[in-house]
Amino acid sequence: MATLGEHLVKWLELYGVDTIFGIPGVHTVDLYRGLAQSPIRHVTPRHEQGAAFMADGYARASGRVAACFLITGPGLTNALTPMAQAKADSVPMLVVSAVNARKDLGAEAGDLHEVARQGLLGAHCAVFGQTLHAPEQLAPALARAWAVFEGARPGPVHLEIPRDLLAVEIGPFQGTRPPAVIPPGPAEPAVSQAAAWLAEAEAPLILVGGGAQGGAATVRALAERLDAPVVMTTNARGILPGDHPLSVPASPSLQAVRRLLATADTVLACGTEIGWTDYRVFSDDPITYGQRLIRVDLSAEQLARGAVSDLPMVADTGAATAAILSALPTSVATGGAVRAKAAREGVWQEQSEVYRACIRVLDLIRDALPGAPIIGDSTQAIYAGNLAYAAPAPRQWFNAATGYGALGYGLPAAIGAARALPGRPVICLAGDGGVQFTLADLGTAVEERLPVILIVWNNSGYGEIKRAMIAGRVKPVGVDLHTPDFVALGAAYGVEAARIERLDALAPALEGAARRDGPSLLEIDEELALSAR
């Protein structure tokens, strides 16, 4: 005989889950009953917020789904912030929480960890949430979750299981994984129309968001066939490498990118929600998306938001771009490289000297460890990079400074990414203020011997907020923080830690950290970083 909790672990194995992030509690003991015999790795953060951020980083770095096991009440509420971040950025994760026993649900009798209607909390921060009331509901609930992960616009899914149900014995496991859900492909009439418009275009342009990452190869092939610049939002960086002549790794909030969009005759936008933090962070002025706009998205609902298109296509980016590519004639010359270069130069001219210095440091980090993802928190260098950093490959630049904008993301997300990419160094770039939200997760990186390189960008407080207060003629309050000795803290965790005293020492320090068996910490003072020329 096996319990429902043991069945859940077996189901996760069938679905290919290899990592669960969580902190056990008295209400989840039966969730853990089957883990000791399972090949699934359990990783313990120091706070449930870290658990869900780790699952987020795992998914963004690899495209695969990880799971979180959370206790009733505070376990779930601690994870709501990262769930909201993941939902905003369409990141898949399975969140499994316990809830009080079935006989006590809704009673509000003071049970341990009780939250009235707990499931509603998770549902607001998930694509969907479901409370299981009987063992036979487990398999359909998981099938529904993976249908979202594989065939629709992804995001978090929350399943809550009453603690008495977890312990119910339901016989030996005999489950069979349902066939994988194939995401929708484009309708033939839409492909024909899109191909016709793009074939006749004299100044085509491709605009991609994070939803296009799985179609990077066909996006690149289509761009080269059309000789079309490719504008990449924050979560799309690296779909074309930064040194590609058609690459425009820059925010559509910038005027140079807006000019490029306005002068295009046909724009193909793939996997981008056209949301505020990518498109309107500096200006709410209307954006012109060429003379014609074709949009491709897995969500029909999303196609009605952000910008109205002349041709909306509900489809996976890879399938849509491959179909359009096959319908096009031979390659054309439309001056795409010249247009892309002019846009890149305009983007650089728009940057302040401070942001230019930040981007130079990011370039230095990338060139020192070109295969290492850079995962960020909300801090000055990350803001600058979201405007104009050129990533070398997909899934090598992401952070929480877009969408929901949660602080504390960087370190746990980097830990999740390192778990997803065995043997590859992963860089976390976080400010001294933001990193203190989740600094304790450094202990998790030590336990797991993960090659996470934490770079602390130190300005002794919330520097960007302080500058905004000053610019708005508000006397700074609450932004100057007591800053601990991060090098000493790193040493206390058993981490190799150093303070960078000269910029020319950063690359050798990164290379040395990448050779270590476990995490490292490098602290860099903001003023030193801003001396980059």
Coordinates of C-alpha atoms in Angstrom, one line a residue:
M1 CA 0.0 0.0 0.0
A2 CA 1.1 3.6 -0.6
T3 CA -0.3 6.9 0.6
L4 CA -1.5 9.7 -1.6
G5 CA 1.7 11.6 -0.6
E6 CA 3.8 8.8 -2.0
H7 CA 1.7 8.7 -5.1
L8 CA 2.3 12.4 -5.7
V9 CA 6.1 11.8 -5.6
K10 CA 5.7 9.0 -8.2
W11 CA 3.6 11.2 -10.4
L12 CA 6.2 13.9 -10.3
E13 CA 8.9 11.4 -11.4
L14 CA 6.7 10.5 -14.3
Y15 CA 6.3 14.1 -15.3
G16 CA 10.1 14.5 -15.3
V17 CA 10.5 16.6 -12.2
D18 CA 13.9 16.2 -10.7
T19 CA 14.0 18.9 -8.1
I20 CA 11.6 19.9 -5.3
F21 CA 12.3 23.0 -3.2
G22 CA 10.8 23.2 0.2
I23 CA 10.9 23.3 4.0
P24 CA 9.2 20.4 5.7
G25 CA 6.7 21.0 8.5
V26 CA 4.4 18.9 10.7
H27 CA 1.6 19.3 8.1
T28 CA 3.7 18.0 5.2
V29 CA 5.4 15.0 6.7
D30 CA 3.3 12.8 4.5
L31 CA 4.4 14.8 1.4
Y32 CA 7.9 13.7 2.2
R33 CA 7.2 10.0 2.9
G34 CA 8.2 8.9 -0.6
L35 CA 11.1 11.3 -1.2
A36 CA 13.9 9.3 0.5
Q37 CA 13.4 6.5 -2.1
S38 CA 12.9 8.8 -5.0
P39 CA 15.6 10.1 -7.5
I40 CA 14.0 13.5 -7.1
R41 CA 16.4 15.9 -5.3
H42 CA 15.0 17.9 -2.4
V43 CA 16.6 21.3 -1.8
T44 CA 16.0 23.2 1.4
P45 CA 16.0 27.0 1.3
R46 CA 16.0 29.1 4.5
H47 CA 12.6 30.6 3.8
E48 CA 9.6 29.6 1.6
Q49 CA 10.0 32.7 -0.4
G50 CA 13.4 31.3 -1.4
A51 CA 11.8 28.0 -2.3
A52 CA 9.5 29.5 -5.0
F53 CA 12.2 31.9 -6.3
M54 CA 14.5 28.9 -6.7
A55 CA 11.8 27.1 -8.7
D56 CA 11.4 30.2 -10.8
G57 CA 15.2 30.4 -11.5
Y58 CA 15.3 26.7 -12.3
A59 CA 12.5 27.1 -14.9
R60 CA 13.9 30.2 -16.5
A61 CA 17.4 28.7 -16.8
S62 CA 16.3 25.4 -18.2
G63 CA 12.7 25.6 -19.5
R64 CA 11.8 22.7 -17.2
V65 CA 9.4 22.6 -14.3
A66 CA 10.4 22.3 -10.7
A67 CA 8.1 21.9 -7.7
C68 CA 7.7 23.5 -4.3
F69 CA 6.4 21.7 -1.2
L70 CA 5.0 24.1 1.3
I71 CA 3.4 23.9 4.7
T72 CA -0.1 25.1 5.4
G73 CA -0.6 28.8 6.1
P74 CA 2.7 30.6 6.5
G75 CA 4.4 28.3 4.0
L76 CA 2.0 29.3 1.3
T77 CA 1.8 33.0 2.2
N78 CA 5.6 33.3 2.3
A79 CA 5.6 32.0 -1.3
L80 CA 2.9 34.2 -2.7
T81 CA 5.4 37.0 -3.7
P82 CA 7.5 34.7 -5.9
M83 CA 4.4 33.1 -7.3
A84 CA 3.1 36.5 -8.4
Q85 CA 6.5 37.3 -10.0
A86 CA 6.4 34.0 -11.9
K87 CA 2.9 34.6 -13.0
A88 CA 3.8 38.1 -14.3
D89 CA 6.7 36.7 -16.3
S90 CA 4.9 33.4 -17.5
V91 CA 7.3 31.1 -15.6
P92 CA 6.0 27.5 -14.9
M93 CA 6.2 26.1 -11.4
L94 CA 4.2 23.6 -9.5
V95 CA 3.3 24.7 -5.9
V96 CA 2.0 22.0 -3.7
S97 CA 0.9 23.1 -0.2
A98 CA -0.8 21.3 2.6
V99 CA -4.1 22.6 4.1
N100 CA -5.9 21.7 7.2
A101 CA -7.9 18.5 7.5
R102 CA -11.0 18.2 5.4
K103 CA -13.3 18.1 8.5
D104 CA -11.8 21.5 9.6
L105 CA -11.8 23.4 6.3
G106 CA -13.7 26.7 6.8
A107 CA -14.3 26.1 10.5
E108 CA -12.0 28.9 11.7
A109 CA -11.6 27.0 15.0
G110 CA -8.0 28.1 15.6
D111 CA -6.3 25.1 14.0
L112 CA -2.5 25.3 13.5
H113 CA -1.5 27.4 10.5
E114 CA -5.2 28.0 9.7
V115 CA -6.1 30.5 7.0
A116 CA -9.7 30.9 6.0
R117 CA -10.1 29.9 2.4
Q118 CA -6.4 29.4 1.9
G119 CA -6.8 28.3 -1.6
L120 CA -8.1 31.7 -2.7
L121 CA -4.7 33.2 -1.8
G122 CA -2.8 30.8 -4.0
A123 CA -5.3 31.1 -6.9
H124 CA -4.8 34.9 -7.2
C125 CA -1.1 34.3 -7.8
A126 CA -1.4 31.3 -10.1
V127 CA -2.8 30.4 -13.5
F128 CA -5.1 28.2 -11.5
G129 CA -5.5 26.7 -8.0
Q130 CA -7.3 23.5 -6.9
T131 CA -8.1 22.0 -3.6
L132 CA -8.1 18.2 -3.6
H133 CA -10.9 16.6 -1.7
A134 CA -10.5 12.9 -2.8
P135 CA -7.5 10.7 -3.9
E136 CA -8.9 10.3 -7.4
Q137 CA -8.6 14.0 -8.0
L138 CA -4.7 14.0 -7.9
A139 CA -4.0 12.6 -11.4
P140 CA -6.4 14.9 -13.2
A141 CA -5.1 17.9 -11.3
L142 CA -1.5 17.1 -12.3
A143 CA -2.6 16.5 -16.0
R144 CA -4.3 19.9 -16.0
A145 CA -1.2 21.5 -14.6
W146 CA 1.1 20.1 -17.2
A147 CA -1.4 21.0 -19.9
V148 CA -0.8 24.6 -18.8
F149 CA 3.0 24.2 -18.6
E150 CA 3.3 22.5 -22.1
G151 CA 0.4 23.8 -24.2
A152 CA -0.6 27.2 -23.0
R153 CA 0.9 30.4 -21.7
P154 CA 2.7 29.0 -18.6
G155 CA 2.8 30.2 -15.0
P156 CA 2.5 28.8 -11.5
V157 CA -0.1 26.2 -10.6
H158 CA -1.2 25.8 -7.0
L159 CA -2.5 22.5 -5.6
E160 CA -3.5 22.3 -2.0
I161 CA -4.0 18.9 -0.3
P162 CA -5.6 18.5 3.1
R163 CA -3.1 17.0 5.5
D164 CA -5.4 14.0 6.4
L165 CA -5.8 13.2 2.6
L166 CA -2.0 13.1 2.2
A167 CA -1.8 10.2 4.6
V168 CA -4.7 8.2 3.0
E169 CA -3.5 4.8 1.7
I170 CA -4.7 4.2 -1.8
G171 CA -2.9 1.1 -3.0
P172 CA 0.2 0.6 -5.1
F173 CA 1.1 3.2 -7.7
Q174 CA 0.1 2.2 -11.3
G175 CA 0.0 5.6 -12.9
T176 CA 0.7 6.4 -16.6
R177 CA 1.8 9.8 -17.7
P178 CA -0.6 11.3 -20.2
P179 CA 0.8 12.3 -23.6
A180 CA 2.6 15.6 -23.7
V181 CA 0.4 18.5 -24.8
I182 CA 1.6 20.0 -28.1
P183 CA 1.2 23.8 -28.1
P184 CA -1.0 25.3 -30.8
G185 CA 0.3 25.9 -34.2
P186 CA -0.6 28.7 -36.5
A187 CA -3.6 28.5 -38.8
E188 CA -2.6 28.3 -42.5
P189 CA -4.5 31.4 -43.6
A190 CA -2.7 33.4 -41.0
V191 CA 0.7 32.0 -42.0
S192 CA 0.0 32.8 -45.7
Q193 CA -1.0 36.4 -44.9
A194 CA 1.9 37.0 -42.5
A195 CA 4.4 35.6 -45.1
A196 CA 2.9 37.7 -47.9
W197 CA 3.2 40.9 -45.8
L198 CA 6.7 40.1 -44.7
A199 CA 7.8 39.1 -48.2
E200 CA 6.7 42.5 -49.6
A201 CA 8.1 44.5 -46.7
E202 CA 10.9 46.9 -47.4
A203 CA 11.7 47.5 -43.7
P204 CA 10.6 44.5 -41.7
L205 CA 11.3 44.1 -38.0
I206 CA 10.9 41.3 -35.5
L207 CA 10.0 42.0 -31.8
V208 CA 10.5 39.2 -29.3
G209 CA 9.7 38.7 -25.6
G210 CA 10.4 35.9 -23.1
G211 CA 7.7 33.7 -24.7
A212 CA 9.8 33.4 -27.8
Q213 CA 12.8 31.7 -26.1
G214 CA 11.8 28.2 -27.2
G215 CA 11.7 29.4 -30.8
A216 CA 15.1 31.1 -30.8
A217 CA 16.5 29.0 -33.7
T218 CA 13.7 29.7 -36.1
V219 CA 13.4 33.4 -35.0
R220 CA 17.1 33.8 -36.0
A221 CA 16.6 32.0 -39.3
L222 CA 13.6 34.1 -40.1
A223 CA 15.4 37.3 -39.2
E224 CA 18.3 36.4 -41.5
R225 CA 15.9 35.4 -44.3
L226 CA 14.1 38.8 -44.1
D227 CA 17.2 40.8 -43.2
A228 CA 15.1 42.1 -40.3
P229 CA 16.4 43.7 -37.0
V230 CA 15.4 41.8 -33.9
V231 CA 14.4 43.8 -30.8
M232 CA 14.6 41.8 -27.6
T233 CA 12.9 42.7 -24.4
T234 CA 14.5 41.9 -21.1
N235 CA 13.3 38.2 -20.9
A236 CA 14.2 37.7 -24.6
R237 CA 17.9 38.7 -24.5
G238 CA 20.2 36.3 -26.2
I239 CA 17.6 35.0 -28.8
L240 CA 20.1 36.7 -31.1
P241 CA 23.6 37.0 -29.6
G242 CA 24.7 40.5 -28.9
D243 CA 27.3 40.5 -31.7
H244 CA 24.8 39.4 -34.4
P245 CA 24.5 42.3 -36.9
L246 CA 20.7 42.2 -36.7
S247 CA 20.6 42.2 -32.9
V248 CA 18.9 45.0 -31.0
P249 CA 19.2 44.0 -27.3
A250 CA 17.4 47.0 -25.9
S251 CA 14.2 48.1 -24.2
P252 CA 11.4 49.3 -26.4
S253 CA 11.0 52.1 -23.8
L254 CA 14.0 53.8 -25.4
Q255 CA 13.5 56.4 -28.0
A256 CA 16.0 54.9 -30.5
V257 CA 14.0 51.6 -30.4
R258 CA 10.7 53.4 -30.7
R259 CA 12.1 55.2 -33.8
L260 CA 13.1 51.8 -35.3
L261 CA 9.6 50.4 -34.6
A262 CA 7.9 53.5 -36.1
T263 CA 9.9 53.4 -39.3
A264 CA 9.3 49.6 -39.9
D265 CA 6.6 48.8 -42.4
T266 CA 5.8 45.3 -41.0
V267 CA 6.5 44.3 -37.4
L268 CA 6.2 40.6 -36.3
A269 CA 5.9 40.5 -32.5
C270 CA 6.3 37.1 -30.9
G271 CA 5.9 36.0 -27.3
T272 CA 5.7 39.5 -25.8
E273 CA 2.9 40.8 -23.7
I274 CA 3.8 44.4 -24.7
G275 CA 3.6 45.3 -21.0
W276 CA 4.5 48.5 -19.1
T277 CA 7.8 47.5 -17.6
D278 CA 9.3 46.7 -21.0
Y279 CA 7.6 49.2 -23.2
R280 CA 6.5 52.2 -21.1
V281 CA 8.9 52.5 -18.1
F282 CA 10.2 55.9 -19.3
S283 CA 7.3 57.2 -21.3
D284 CA 3.6 56.7 -21.7
D285 CA 3.6 58.2 -25.1
P286 CA 2.0 56.0 -27.7
I287 CA 4.2 53.6 -29.6
T288 CA 3.9 53.0 -33.4
Y289 CA 4.4 49.4 -34.4
G290 CA 5.2 49.9 -38.0
Q291 CA 2.5 50.2 -40.7
R292 CA 1.3 46.6 -39.9
L293 CA 1.6 44.6 -36.7
I294 CA 1.5 40.8 -36.7
R295 CA 1.3 39.3 -33.2
V296 CA 2.0 35.7 -32.2
D297 CA 1.2 34.5 -28.6
L298 CA 0.0 31.3 -26.9
S299 CA -2.7 33.3 -25.2
A300 CA -5.7 34.6 -27.3
E301 CA -6.5 36.8 -24.4
Q302 CA -3.1 38.4 -24.4
L303 CA -3.4 39.2 -28.1
A304 CA -6.1 41.7 -27.1
R305 CA -3.9 43.5 -24.6
G306 CA -0.9 45.8 -25.0
A307 CA -1.3 46.6 -28.7
V308 CA -4.0 45.8 -31.2
S309 CA -2.6 43.9 -34.1
D310 CA -3.6 43.7 -37.8
L311 CA -3.0 39.9 -37.7
P312 CA -3.3 38.1 -34.3
M313 CA -2.0 34.5 -34.3
V314 CA -2.6 32.1 -31.4
A315 CA 0.4 29.9 -31.7
D316 CA 3.8 28.8 -30.3
T317 CA 6.5 31.1 -31.5
G318 CA 8.7 28.3 -32.7
A319 CA 5.9 26.7 -34.7
A320 CA 4.7 30.1 -36.1
T321 CA 8.1 31.3 -37.2
A322 CA 9.0 27.9 -38.7
A323 CA 5.8 28.0 -40.7
I324 CA 6.3 31.6 -41.9
L325 CA 9.9 30.8 -42.8
S326 CA 8.8 27.8 -45.0
A327 CA 6.2 30.0 -46.8
L328 CA 8.7 32.7 -47.7
P329 CA 10.7 33.0 -50.9
T330 CA 14.5 33.3 -50.9
S331 CA 16.4 35.7 -48.8
V332 CA 16.0 39.5 -49.3
A333 CA 18.1 42.5 -48.5
T334 CA 16.3 45.2 -46.6
G335 CA 19.2 47.0 -44.9
G336 CA 18.4 45.3 -41.6
A337 CA 22.0 45.4 -40.3
V338 CA 22.3 49.1 -41.0
R339 CA 19.0 49.8 -39.3
A340 CA 20.0 47.6 -36.3
K341 CA 23.4 49.3 -36.0
A342 CA 21.8 52.8 -36.0
A343 CA 19.4 51.7 -33.3
R344 CA 22.1 50.2 -31.1
E345 CA 24.1 53.5 -31.5
G346 CA 21.1 55.5 -30.6
V347 CA 20.4 53.4 -27.6
W348 CA 24.0 53.9 -26.3
Q349 CA 23.7 57.7 -26.8
E350 CA 20.6 57.7 -24.7
Q351 CA 22.3 56.1 -21.7
S352 CA 23.6 58.3 -18.9
E353 CA 27.3 58.0 -18.0
V354 CA 26.3 56.1 -14.9
Y355 CA 24.3 53.5 -16.9
R356 CA 27.1 53.2 -19.5
A357 CA 29.5 52.4 -16.7
C358 CA 27.1 49.8 -15.4
I359 CA 26.8 48.2 -18.8
R360 CA 30.6 48.1 -19.2
V361 CA 30.8 46.1 -16.0
L362 CA 28.1 43.7 -17.2
D363 CA 30.1 43.3 -20.4
L364 CA 33.2 42.6 -18.4
I365 CA 31.4 39.9 -16.4
R366 CA 29.9 38.3 -19.5
D367 CA 33.3 38.2 -21.3
A368 CA 35.0 36.7 -18.3
L369 CA 32.5 33.9 -18.0
P370 CA 30.6 33.8 -21.4
G371 CA 28.6 30.7 -20.6
A372 CA 27.4 31.8 -17.2
P373 CA 23.8 33.2 -16.8
I374 CA 23.6 36.5 -15.1
I375 CA 20.6 36.5 -12.7
G376 CA 19.7 39.8 -11.1
D377 CA 17.8 41.5 -8.4
S378 CA 16.4 45.0 -8.6
T379 CA 19.6 47.1 -8.5
Q380 CA 21.2 49.8 -10.5
A381 CA 23.4 47.6 -12.8
I382 CA 20.4 45.4 -13.5
Y383 CA 18.2 48.4 -14.4
A384 CA 20.9 49.5 -16.8
G385 CA 21.3 46.0 -18.3
N386 CA 17.5 45.7 -18.9
L387 CA 17.9 48.8 -21.1
A388 CA 20.9 47.8 -23.1
Y389 CA 22.8 44.6 -22.1
A390 CA 23.6 42.1 -24.9
A391 CA 23.4 38.5 -23.7
P392 CA 25.3 35.9 -25.6
A393 CA 22.6 33.2 -25.7
P394 CA 19.0 32.6 -24.6
R395 CA 18.2 32.1 -20.9
Q396 CA 21.4 33.9 -19.8
W397 CA 19.9 37.1 -18.6
F398 CA 16.9 37.4 -16.4
N399 CA 15.9 39.2 -13.2
A400 CA 12.9 40.4 -11.1
A401 CA 13.2 44.1 -12.1
T402 CA 10.4 43.6 -14.6
G403 CA 6.8 42.5 -14.2
Y404 CA 6.0 42.1 -10.5
G405 CA 9.4 43.6 -9.5
A406 CA 10.1 41.6 -6.3
L407 CA 13.2 42.3 -4.2
G408 CA 15.1 39.3 -2.9
Y409 CA 14.8 37.3 -6.1
G410 CA 18.4 37.2 -7.3
L411 CA 20.2 34.8 -4.9
P412 CA 17.5 32.0 -4.6
A413 CA 16.8 32.2 -8.4
A414 CA 20.5 31.8 -9.1
I415 CA 20.5 28.7 -6.8
G416 CA 17.6 27.3 -8.7
A417 CA 19.4 28.0 -12.0
A418 CA 22.6 26.3 -10.8
R419 CA 20.6 23.2 -9.8
A420 CA 19.1 23.2 -13.3
L421 CA 22.5 23.6 -15.0
P422 CA 24.9 21.1 -13.3
G423 CA 28.5 22.1 -13.5
R424 CA 27.9 25.6 -15.0
P425 CA 28.8 28.7 -12.9
V426 CA 25.8 31.0 -12.4
I427 CA 26.2 34.7 -11.5
C428 CA 23.9 36.5 -9.2
L429 CA 24.1 40.3 -9.3
A430 CA 22.3 41.9 -6.4
G431 CA 22.4 45.1 -4.5
D432 CA 23.3 45.2 -0.8
G433 CA 19.7 46.1 0.1
G434 CA 18.0 43.5 -2.0
V435 CA 20.3 40.6 -1.2
Q436 CA 19.6 41.0 2.5
F437 CA 16.0 39.9 1.8
T438 CA 17.2 36.3 1.1
L439 CA 20.9 36.3 2.1
A440 CA 20.4 33.3 4.3
D441 CA 19.9 31.1 1.2
L442 CA 23.6 31.3 0.8
G443 CA 23.6 28.4 3.2
T444 CA 21.6 26.4 0.7
A445 CA 24.2 27.0 -2.0
V446 CA 26.8 25.7 0.4
E447 CA 24.9 22.6 1.3
E448 CA 24.3 21.8 -2.4
R449 CA 27.8 22.8 -3.4
L450 CA 26.5 24.9 -6.2
P451 CA 28.8 27.1 -8.3
V452 CA 26.8 30.3 -7.6
I453 CA 28.9 33.5 -7.7
L454 CA 27.2 36.2 -5.7
I455 CA 28.3 39.7 -6.7
V456 CA 27.1 42.2 -4.1
W457 CA 26.7 45.7 -5.7
N458 CA 27.2 47.8 -2.6
N459 CA 25.9 51.4 -2.2
S460 CA 25.0 51.1 1.5
G461 CA 21.2 51.3 0.9
Y462 CA 18.5 51.5 -1.6
G463 CA 20.4 53.8 -3.9
E464 CA 18.0 53.9 -6.9
I465 CA 15.1 54.8 -4.6
K466 CA 17.2 57.5 -2.9
R467 CA 18.1 59.0 -6.2
A468 CA 14.4 59.0 -7.2
M469 CA 13.5 60.8 -3.9
I470 CA 16.1 63.4 -4.6
A471 CA 14.9 63.9 -8.2
G472 CA 11.4 64.3 -6.9
R473 CA 12.5 66.8 -4.3
V474 CA 11.6 64.4 -1.4
K475 CA 13.9 64.3 1.5
P476 CA 15.4 60.7 1.6
V477 CA 13.8 58.6 4.3
G478 CA 14.3 54.9 4.9
V479 CA 16.9 54.4 2.2
D480 CA 20.2 54.6 4.0
L481 CA 20.9 51.2 5.5
H482 CA 23.4 49.7 8.0
T483 CA 25.5 47.6 5.7
P484 CA 27.1 44.4 7.1
D485 CA 30.5 43.1 6.3
F486 CA 29.5 40.9 3.4
V487 CA 32.9 39.3 3.1
A488 CA 32.8 38.3 6.7
L489 CA 29.3 37.0 6.3
G490 CA 30.4 34.9 3.4
A491 CA 33.3 33.5 5.4
A492 CA 30.8 32.7 8.2
Y493 CA 28.8 30.6 5.7
G494 CA 32.0 28.9 4.6
V495 CA 32.0 30.7 1.3
E496 CA 35.1 32.0 -0.5
A497 CA 34.6 35.7 -0.3
A498 CA 36.6 38.8 -1.4
R499 CA 36.2 42.5 -1.9
I500 CA 37.1 43.8 -5.3
E501 CA 39.4 46.8 -4.9
R502 CA 40.2 47.4 -8.6
L503 CA 38.1 46.8 -11.6
D504 CA 40.9 45.0 -13.4
A505 CA 40.7 42.4 -10.6
L506 CA 37.1 41.5 -11.3
A507 CA 37.6 39.2 -14.3
P508 CA 40.4 37.1 -12.6
A509 CA 38.3 36.9 -9.5
L510 CA 35.3 35.6 -11.5
E511 CA 37.5 33.1 -13.3
G512 CA 38.9 31.8 -10.0
A513 CA 35.4 31.6 -8.5
A514 CA 34.2 29.5 -11.5
R515 CA 36.8 26.9 -10.7
R516 CA 35.7 26.4 -7.2
D517 CA 33.5 23.5 -5.9
G518 CA 30.8 25.6 -4.4
P519 CA 29.6 29.2 -4.1
S520 CA 31.6 32.4 -3.9
L521 CA 30.9 36.0 -2.9
L522 CA 32.5 39.1 -4.5
E523 CA 31.7 42.5 -3.1
I524 CA 32.1 45.6 -5.4
D525 CA 31.6 49.1 -4.2
E526 CA 29.2 51.1 -6.5
E527 CA 31.6 54.0 -6.8
L528 CA 34.4 51.7 -8.0
A529 CA 32.0 50.1 -10.5
L530 CA 31.0 53.5 -11.9
S531 CA 34.6 54.3 -12.6
A532 CA 34.4 51.9 -15.6
R533 CA 35.3 53.7 -18.8

